[in-house]
Amino acid sequence: MRETAQILLDPDAMALPPTADELETLTQMVRGHLELLIPEVEQSVSRLKKDSIPRYCALACVGEARGKLRAEPIRRFGVEVGYARRLARTLNALCDHYENLGARP
């Protein structure tokens, strides 16, 4: 999951962005990873106390991920490349929460 996200977040990708087909594939992969990871994080936080800060932060990230999945690429934010990169940053954050809760993506 992190490797896929890193392809989009690599600083060299800014100078030489992926082709349209590569971008579509990477975007769909990141979306798929998010769709798989969201329920895993939710399940992991269910073991934490209701007033736990890690639980609150992880669930906030889940909400952010769901919002990004519903969102469409926006022209002023880099259209498709910007959208894919926002998804990749969200995937990295969700992976962090998953790992901090004791699991490995």
JSON list of C-alpha atoms in Angstrom, two decimals:
[
{"chain": "A", "resi": 1, "resn": "MET", "atom": "CA", "xyz": [0.00, 0.00, 0.00]},
{"chain": "A", "resi": 2, "resn": "ARG", "atom": "CA", "xyz": [2.73, 2.42, 0.94]},
{"chain": "A", "resi": 3, "resn": "GLU", "atom": "CA", "xyz": [4.71, 1.57, -2.19]},
{"chain": "A", "resi": 4, "resn": "THR", "atom": "CA", "xyz": [1.74, 2.47, -4.37]},
{"chain": "A", "resi": 5, "resn": "ALA", "atom": "CA", "xyz": [1.26, 5.74, -2.51]},
{"chain": "A", "resi": 6, "resn": "GLN", "atom": "CA", "xyz": [4.97, 6.53, -2.75]},
{"chain": "A", "resi": 7, "resn": "ILE", "atom": "CA", "xyz": [4.87, 6.29, -6.55]},
{"chain": "A", "resi": 8, "resn": "LEU", "atom": "CA", "xyz": [2.42, 9.20, -6.57]},
{"chain": "A", "resi": 9, "resn": "LEU", "atom": "CA", "xyz": [4.17, 11.15, -3.82]},
{"chain": "A", "resi": 10, "resn": "ASP", "atom": "CA", "xyz": [7.72, 10.80, -5.14]},
{"chain": "A", "resi": 11, "resn": "PRO", "atom": "CA", "xyz": [9.14, 14.29, -5.73]},
{"chain": "A", "resi": 12, "resn": "ASP", "atom": "CA", "xyz": [10.44, 13.12, -9.12]},
{"chain": "A", "resi": 13, "resn": "ALA", "atom": "CA", "xyz": [6.85, 12.39, -10.12]},
{"chain": "A", "resi": 14, "resn": "MET", "atom": "CA", "xyz": [6.23, 16.14, -10.00]},
{"chain": "A", "resi": 15, "resn": "ALA", "atom": "CA", "xyz": [8.76, 16.69, -12.79]},
{"chain": "A", "resi": 16, "resn": "LEU", "atom": "CA", "xyz": [7.68, 13.66, -14.81]},
{"chain": "A", "resi": 17, "resn": "PRO", "atom": "CA", "xyz": [4.08, 12.80, -13.91]},
{"chain": "A", "resi": 18, "resn": "PRO", "atom": "CA", "xyz": [2.68, 9.37, -14.84]},
{"chain": "A", "resi": 19, "resn": "THR", "atom": "CA", "xyz": [0.91, 8.89, -18.16]},
{"chain": "A", "resi": 20, "resn": "ALA", "atom": "CA", "xyz": [-2.89, 9.07, -18.18]},
{"chain": "A", "resi": 21, "resn": "ASP", "atom": "CA", "xyz": [-3.18, 5.26, -18.17]},
{"chain": "A", "resi": 22, "resn": "GLU", "atom": "CA", "xyz": [-0.62, 4.89, -15.38]},
{"chain": "A", "resi": 23, "resn": "LEU", "atom": "CA", "xyz": [-2.36, 7.58, -13.37]},
{"chain": "A", "resi": 24, "resn": "GLU", "atom": "CA", "xyz": [-5.74, 5.88, -13.78]},
{"chain": "A", "resi": 25, "resn": "THR", "atom": "CA", "xyz": [-4.26, 2.56, -12.65]},
{"chain": "A", "resi": 26, "resn": "LEU", "atom": "CA", "xyz": [-2.49, 4.11, -9.66]},
{"chain": "A", "resi": 27, "resn": "THR", "atom": "CA", "xyz": [-5.59, 6.04, -8.65]},
{"chain": "A", "resi": 28, "resn": "GLN", "atom": "CA", "xyz": [-7.73, 2.92, -8.76]},
{"chain": "A", "resi": 29, "resn": "MET", "atom": "CA", "xyz": [-5.12, 1.00, -6.77]},
{"chain": "A", "resi": 30, "resn": "VAL", "atom": "CA", "xyz": [-5.00, 3.67, -4.06]},
{"chain": "A", "resi": 31, "resn": "ARG", "atom": "CA", "xyz": [-8.81, 3.82, -3.96]},
{"chain": "A", "resi": 32, "resn": "GLY", "atom": "CA", "xyz": [-8.91, 0.03, -3.58]},
{"chain": "A", "resi": 33, "resn": "HIS", "atom": "CA", "xyz": [-6.33, 0.12, -0.81]},
{"chain": "A", "resi": 34, "resn": "LEU", "atom": "CA", "xyz": [-8.37, 2.74, 1.04]},
{"chain": "A", "resi": 35, "resn": "GLU", "atom": "CA", "xyz": [-11.55, 0.72, 0.64]},
{"chain": "A", "resi": 36, "resn": "LEU", "atom": "CA", "xyz": [-9.78, -2.31, 2.15]},
{"chain": "A", "resi": 37, "resn": "LEU", "atom": "CA", "xyz": [-8.05, -0.42, 4.94]},
{"chain": "A", "resi": 38, "resn": "ILE", "atom": "CA", "xyz": [-10.96, 1.68, 6.21]},
{"chain": "A", "resi": 39, "resn": "PRO", "atom": "CA", "xyz": [-12.86, -1.28, 7.74]},
{"chain": "A", "resi": 40, "resn": "GLU", "atom": "CA", "xyz": [-9.62, -2.69, 9.15]},
{"chain": "A", "resi": 41, "resn": "VAL", "atom": "CA", "xyz": [-8.87, 0.56, 10.98]},
{"chain": "A", "resi": 42, "resn": "GLU", "atom": "CA", "xyz": [-12.46, 0.76, 12.22]},
{"chain": "A", "resi": 43, "resn": "GLN", "atom": "CA", "xyz": [-12.20, -2.77, 13.55]},
{"chain": "A", "resi": 44, "resn": "SER", "atom": "CA", "xyz": [-8.86, -1.98, 15.23]},
{"chain": "A", "resi": 45, "resn": "VAL", "atom": "CA", "xyz": [-10.23, 1.08, 17.03]},
{"chain": "A", "resi": 46, "resn": "SER", "atom": "CA", "xyz": [-13.20, -0.86, 18.33]},
{"chain": "A", "resi": 47, "resn": "ARG", "atom": "CA", "xyz": [-10.85, -2.35, 20.95]},
{"chain": "A", "resi": 48, "resn": "LEU", "atom": "CA", "xyz": [-9.97, 1.10, 22.29]},
{"chain": "A", "resi": 49, "resn": "LYS", "atom": "CA", "xyz": [-11.86, 3.08, 24.92]},
{"chain": "A", "resi": 50, "resn": "LYS", "atom": "CA", "xyz": [-14.50, 5.44, 23.58]},
{"chain": "A", "resi": 51, "resn": "ASP", "atom": "CA", "xyz": [-12.62, 8.52, 24.87]},
{"chain": "A", "resi": 52, "resn": "SER", "atom": "CA", "xyz": [-9.21, 7.37, 23.60]},
{"chain": "A", "resi": 53, "resn": "ILE", "atom": "CA", "xyz": [-7.25, 9.98, 21.63]},
{"chain": "A", "resi": 54, "resn": "PRO", "atom": "CA", "xyz": [-5.76, 7.40, 19.22]},
{"chain": "A", "resi": 55, "resn": "ARG", "atom": "CA", "xyz": [-9.30, 6.16, 18.55]},
{"chain": "A", "resi": 56, "resn": "TYR", "atom": "CA", "xyz": [-10.55, 9.68, 17.87]},
{"chain": "A", "resi": 57, "resn": "CYS", "atom": "CA", "xyz": [-7.63, 10.46, 15.55]},
{"chain": "A", "resi": 58, "resn": "ALA", "atom": "CA", "xyz": [-7.93, 7.19, 13.63]},
{"chain": "A", "resi": 59, "resn": "LEU", "atom": "CA", "xyz": [-11.67, 7.67, 13.15]},
{"chain": "A", "resi": 60, "resn": "ALA", "atom": "CA", "xyz": [-11.09, 11.25, 11.98]},
{"chain": "A", "resi": 61, "resn": "CYS", "atom": "CA", "xyz": [-8.69, 9.86, 9.38]},
{"chain": "A", "resi": 62, "resn": "VAL", "atom": "CA", "xyz": [-11.30, 7.27, 8.35]},
{"chain": "A", "resi": 63, "resn": "GLY", "atom": "CA", "xyz": [-13.79, 10.10, 7.85]},
{"chain": "A", "resi": 64, "resn": "GLU", "atom": "CA", "xyz": [-11.24, 12.00, 5.79]},
{"chain": "A", "resi": 65, "resn": "ALA", "atom": "CA", "xyz": [-10.57, 8.91, 3.67]},
{"chain": "A", "resi": 66, "resn": "ARG", "atom": "CA", "xyz": [-14.26, 8.39, 3.02]},
{"chain": "A", "resi": 67, "resn": "GLY", "atom": "CA", "xyz": [-14.61, 12.02, 2.02]},
{"chain": "A", "resi": 68, "resn": "LYS", "atom": "CA", "xyz": [-11.69, 11.74, -0.40]},
{"chain": "A", "resi": 69, "resn": "LEU", "atom": "CA", "xyz": [-13.23, 8.62, -1.95]},
{"chain": "A", "resi": 70, "resn": "ARG", "atom": "CA", "xyz": [-16.49, 10.51, -2.55]},
{"chain": "A", "resi": 71, "resn": "ALA", "atom": "CA", "xyz": [-14.72, 13.59, -3.92]},
{"chain": "A", "resi": 72, "resn": "GLU", "atom": "CA", "xyz": [-14.09, 14.27, -7.59]},
{"chain": "A", "resi": 73, "resn": "PRO", "atom": "CA", "xyz": [-10.93, 15.75, -9.10]},
{"chain": "A", "resi": 74, "resn": "ILE", "atom": "CA", "xyz": [-11.08, 19.56, -8.94]},
{"chain": "A", "resi": 75, "resn": "ARG", "atom": "CA", "xyz": [-9.42, 21.77, -11.56]},
{"chain": "A", "resi": 76, "resn": "ARG", "atom": "CA", "xyz": [-7.86, 24.23, -9.14]},
{"chain": "A", "resi": 77, "resn": "PHE", "atom": "CA", "xyz": [-6.28, 21.42, -7.12]},
{"chain": "A", "resi": 78, "resn": "GLY", "atom": "CA", "xyz": [-4.38, 19.74, -9.95]},
{"chain": "A", "resi": 79, "resn": "VAL", "atom": "CA", "xyz": [-7.25, 17.76, -11.47]},
{"chain": "A", "resi": 80, "resn": "GLU", "atom": "CA", "xyz": [-6.46, 14.01, -11.72]},
{"chain": "A", "resi": 81, "resn": "VAL", "atom": "CA", "xyz": [-2.83, 14.12, -10.56]},
{"chain": "A", "resi": 82, "resn": "GLY", "atom": "CA", "xyz": [-3.71, 16.29, -7.57]},
{"chain": "A", "resi": 83, "resn": "TYR", "atom": "CA", "xyz": [-6.64, 14.02, -6.71]},
{"chain": "A", "resi": 84, "resn": "ALA", "atom": "CA", "xyz": [-4.47, 10.91, -6.89]},
{"chain": "A", "resi": 85, "resn": "ARG", "atom": "CA", "xyz": [-1.83, 12.53, -4.67]},
{"chain": "A", "resi": 86, "resn": "ARG", "atom": "CA", "xyz": [-4.43, 13.58, -2.10]},
{"chain": "A", "resi": 87, "resn": "LEU", "atom": "CA", "xyz": [-5.67, 10.00, -2.01]},
{"chain": "A", "resi": 88, "resn": "ALA", "atom": "CA", "xyz": [-2.09, 8.76, -1.61]},
{"chain": "A", "resi": 89, "resn": "ARG", "atom": "CA", "xyz": [-1.43, 11.12, 1.35]},
{"chain": "A", "resi": 90, "resn": "THR", "atom": "CA", "xyz": [-4.66, 9.93, 2.97]},
{"chain": "A", "resi": 91, "resn": "LEU", "atom": "CA", "xyz": [-3.62, 6.29, 2.40]},
{"chain": "A", "resi": 92, "resn": "ASN", "atom": "CA", "xyz": [-0.27, 6.95, 4.10]},
{"chain": "A", "resi": 93, "resn": "ALA", "atom": "CA", "xyz": [-2.03, 8.55, 7.09]},
{"chain": "A", "resi": 94, "resn": "LEU", "atom": "CA", "xyz": [-4.46, 5.64, 7.36]},
{"chain": "A", "resi": 95, "resn": "CYS", "atom": "CA", "xyz": [-1.53, 3.18, 7.21]},
{"chain": "A", "resi": 96, "resn": "ASP", "atom": "CA", "xyz": [0.11, 5.10, 10.05]},
{"chain": "A", "resi": 97, "resn": "HIS", "atom": "CA", "xyz": [-3.00, 4.77, 12.20]},
{"chain": "A", "resi": 98, "resn": "TYR", "atom": "CA", "xyz": [-3.34, 1.09, 11.35]},
{"chain": "A", "resi": 99, "resn": "GLU", "atom": "CA", "xyz": [0.27, 0.43, 12.33]},
{"chain": "A", "resi": 100, "resn": "ASN", "atom": "CA", "xyz": [-0.02, 2.52, 15.49]},
{"chain": "A", "resi": 101, "resn": "LEU", "atom": "CA", "xyz": [-3.02, 0.41, 16.49]},
{"chain": "A", "resi": 102, "resn": "GLY", "atom": "CA", "xyz": [-0.79, -2.67, 16.37]},
{"chain": "A", "resi": 103, "resn": "ALA", "atom": "CA", "xyz": [-1.37, -4.03, 12.87]},
{"chain": "A", "resi": 104, "resn": "ARG", "atom": "CA", "xyz": [0.68, -4.09, 9.66]},
{"chain": "A", "resi": 105, "resn": "PRO", "atom": "CA", "xyz": [-0.77, -3.09, 6.25]}
]
